mmCIF file of C-alpha atoms in Angstrom:
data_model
loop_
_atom_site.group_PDB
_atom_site.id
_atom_site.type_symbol
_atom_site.label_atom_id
_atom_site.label_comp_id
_atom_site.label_asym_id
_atom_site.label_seq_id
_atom_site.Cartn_x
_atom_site.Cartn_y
_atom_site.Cartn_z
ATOM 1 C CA UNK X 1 39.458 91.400 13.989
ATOM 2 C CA UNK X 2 42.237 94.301 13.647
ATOM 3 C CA UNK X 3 41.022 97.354 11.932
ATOM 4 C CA UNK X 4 43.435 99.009 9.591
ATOM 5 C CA UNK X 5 45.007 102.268 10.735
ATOM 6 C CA UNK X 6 48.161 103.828 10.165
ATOM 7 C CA UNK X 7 50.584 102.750 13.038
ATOM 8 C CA UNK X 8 50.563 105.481 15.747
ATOM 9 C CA UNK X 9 54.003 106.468 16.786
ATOM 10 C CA UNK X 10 52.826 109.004 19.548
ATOM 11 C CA UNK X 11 50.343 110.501 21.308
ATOM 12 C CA UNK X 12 50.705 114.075 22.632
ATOM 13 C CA UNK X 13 48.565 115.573 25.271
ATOM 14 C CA UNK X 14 48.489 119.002 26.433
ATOM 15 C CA UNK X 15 46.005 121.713 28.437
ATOM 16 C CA UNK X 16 43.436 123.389 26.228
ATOM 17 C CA UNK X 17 41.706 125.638 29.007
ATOM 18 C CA UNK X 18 39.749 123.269 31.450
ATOM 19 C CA UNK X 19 40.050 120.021 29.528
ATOM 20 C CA UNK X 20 43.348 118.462 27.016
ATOM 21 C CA UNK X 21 43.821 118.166 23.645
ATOM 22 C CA UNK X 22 45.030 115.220 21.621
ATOM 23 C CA UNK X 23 47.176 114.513 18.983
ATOM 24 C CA UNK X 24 47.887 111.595 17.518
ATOM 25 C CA UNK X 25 50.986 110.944 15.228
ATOM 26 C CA UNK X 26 51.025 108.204 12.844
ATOM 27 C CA UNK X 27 53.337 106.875 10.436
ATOM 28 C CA UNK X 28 53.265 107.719 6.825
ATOM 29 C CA UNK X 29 51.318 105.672 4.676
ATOM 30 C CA UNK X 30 52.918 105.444 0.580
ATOM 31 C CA UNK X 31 50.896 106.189 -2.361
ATOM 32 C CA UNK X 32 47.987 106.678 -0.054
ATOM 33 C CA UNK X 33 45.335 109.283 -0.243
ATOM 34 C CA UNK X 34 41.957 110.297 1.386
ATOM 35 C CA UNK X 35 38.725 108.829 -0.435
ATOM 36 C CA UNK X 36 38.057 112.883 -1.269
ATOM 37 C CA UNK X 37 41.088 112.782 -3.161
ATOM 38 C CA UNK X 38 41.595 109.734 -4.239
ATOM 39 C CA UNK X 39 37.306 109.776 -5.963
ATOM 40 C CA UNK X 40 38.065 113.478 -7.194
ATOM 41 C CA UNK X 41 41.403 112.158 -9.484
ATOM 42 C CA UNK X 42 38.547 110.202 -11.635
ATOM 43 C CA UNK X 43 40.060 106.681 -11.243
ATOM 44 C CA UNK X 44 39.006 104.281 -14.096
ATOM 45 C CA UNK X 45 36.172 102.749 -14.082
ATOM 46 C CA UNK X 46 37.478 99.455 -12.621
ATOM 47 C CA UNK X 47 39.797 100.921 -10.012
ATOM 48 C CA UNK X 48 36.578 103.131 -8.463
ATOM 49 C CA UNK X 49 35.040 99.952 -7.917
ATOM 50 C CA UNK X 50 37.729 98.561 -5.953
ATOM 51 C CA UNK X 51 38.161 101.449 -4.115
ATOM 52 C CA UNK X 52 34.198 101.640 -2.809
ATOM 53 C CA UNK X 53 34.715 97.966 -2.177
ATOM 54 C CA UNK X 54 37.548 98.448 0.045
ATOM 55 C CA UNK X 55 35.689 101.057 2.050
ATOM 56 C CA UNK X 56 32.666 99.057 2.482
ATOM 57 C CA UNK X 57 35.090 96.162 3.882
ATOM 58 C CA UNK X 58 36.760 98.879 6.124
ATOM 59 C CA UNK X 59 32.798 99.890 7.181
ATOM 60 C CA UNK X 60 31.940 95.903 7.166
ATOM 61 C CA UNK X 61 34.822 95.764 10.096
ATOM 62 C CA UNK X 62 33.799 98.881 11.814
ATOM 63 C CA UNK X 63 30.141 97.374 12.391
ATOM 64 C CA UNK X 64 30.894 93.711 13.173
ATOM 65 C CA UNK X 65 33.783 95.681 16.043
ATOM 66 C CA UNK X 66 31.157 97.939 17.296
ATOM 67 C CA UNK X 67 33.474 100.564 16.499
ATOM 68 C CA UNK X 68 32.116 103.827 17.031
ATOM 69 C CA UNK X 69 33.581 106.878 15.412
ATOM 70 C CA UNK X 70 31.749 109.935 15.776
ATOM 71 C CA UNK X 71 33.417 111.996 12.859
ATOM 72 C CA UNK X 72 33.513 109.323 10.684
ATOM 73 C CA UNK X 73 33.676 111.014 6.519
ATOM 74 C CA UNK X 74 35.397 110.976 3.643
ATOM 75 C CA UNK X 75 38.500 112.686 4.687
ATOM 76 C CA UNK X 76 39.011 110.356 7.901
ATOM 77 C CA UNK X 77 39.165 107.099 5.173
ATOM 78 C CA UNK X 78 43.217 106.744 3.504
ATOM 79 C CA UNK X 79 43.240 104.811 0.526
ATOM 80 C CA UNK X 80 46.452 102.698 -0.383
ATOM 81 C CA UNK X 81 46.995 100.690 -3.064
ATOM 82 C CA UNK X 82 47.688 97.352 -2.532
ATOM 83 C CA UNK X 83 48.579 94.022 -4.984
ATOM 84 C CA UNK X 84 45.150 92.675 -4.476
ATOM 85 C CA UNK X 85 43.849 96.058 -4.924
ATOM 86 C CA UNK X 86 42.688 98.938 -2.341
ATOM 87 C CA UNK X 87 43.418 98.914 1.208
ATOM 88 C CA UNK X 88 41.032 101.404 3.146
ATOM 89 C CA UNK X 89 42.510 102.978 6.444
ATOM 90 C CA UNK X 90 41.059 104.680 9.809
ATOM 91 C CA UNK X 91 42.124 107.460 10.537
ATOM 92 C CA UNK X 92 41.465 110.119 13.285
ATOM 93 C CA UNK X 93 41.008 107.252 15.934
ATOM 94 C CA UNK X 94 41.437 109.634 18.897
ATOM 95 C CA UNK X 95 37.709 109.663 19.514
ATOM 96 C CA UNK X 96 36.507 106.253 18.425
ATOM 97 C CA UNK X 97 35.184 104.201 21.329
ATOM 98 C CA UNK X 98 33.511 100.611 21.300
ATOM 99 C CA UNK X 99 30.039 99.936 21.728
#
């Protein structure tokens, strides 16, 4: 089962003291937003229903995977639209791990 992210382009590491940082670039995603933006714009009625059922899908996915992500909230979910309706993304994947 793929999980939807944005496609990562690159992935930078560099010394931060004893251990590295990470970075991870990915490619722009159109029209999208974060699920913190995209609730506080007050979509109608219809369209925040669409958009809570694409994030339970994206959650649905994340469980069945055993896709850990230990700073999993609001702002790490993107939100595009799609023809069908919502498509909820993953983002910050730099510390996700399977279980």
């Amino acid at each position: 089962m793929k999980i939807p992210t944005p496609r990562i382009e690159a992935v930078i590491f560099y010394p931060a003291g004893p251990f590295c940082r990470i970075e991870v670039v990915t490619r722009l995603v159109p029209e999208s937003l974060d699920l913190v933006e995209c609730l506080a714009r007050g979509p109608a009625p219809g369209q925040r229903t669409k958009i809570l059922m694409a994030v339970r899908k994206l959650l649905g996915q994340l469980g069945r995977c055993g896709v850990r992500h230990p700073d999993l909230n609001a702002r790490n979910i993107l939100l595009s639209p799609s023809p069908h309706g919502w498509i909820a993304h993953l983002l910050d994947v730099d510390a996700v791990s399977l279980e």
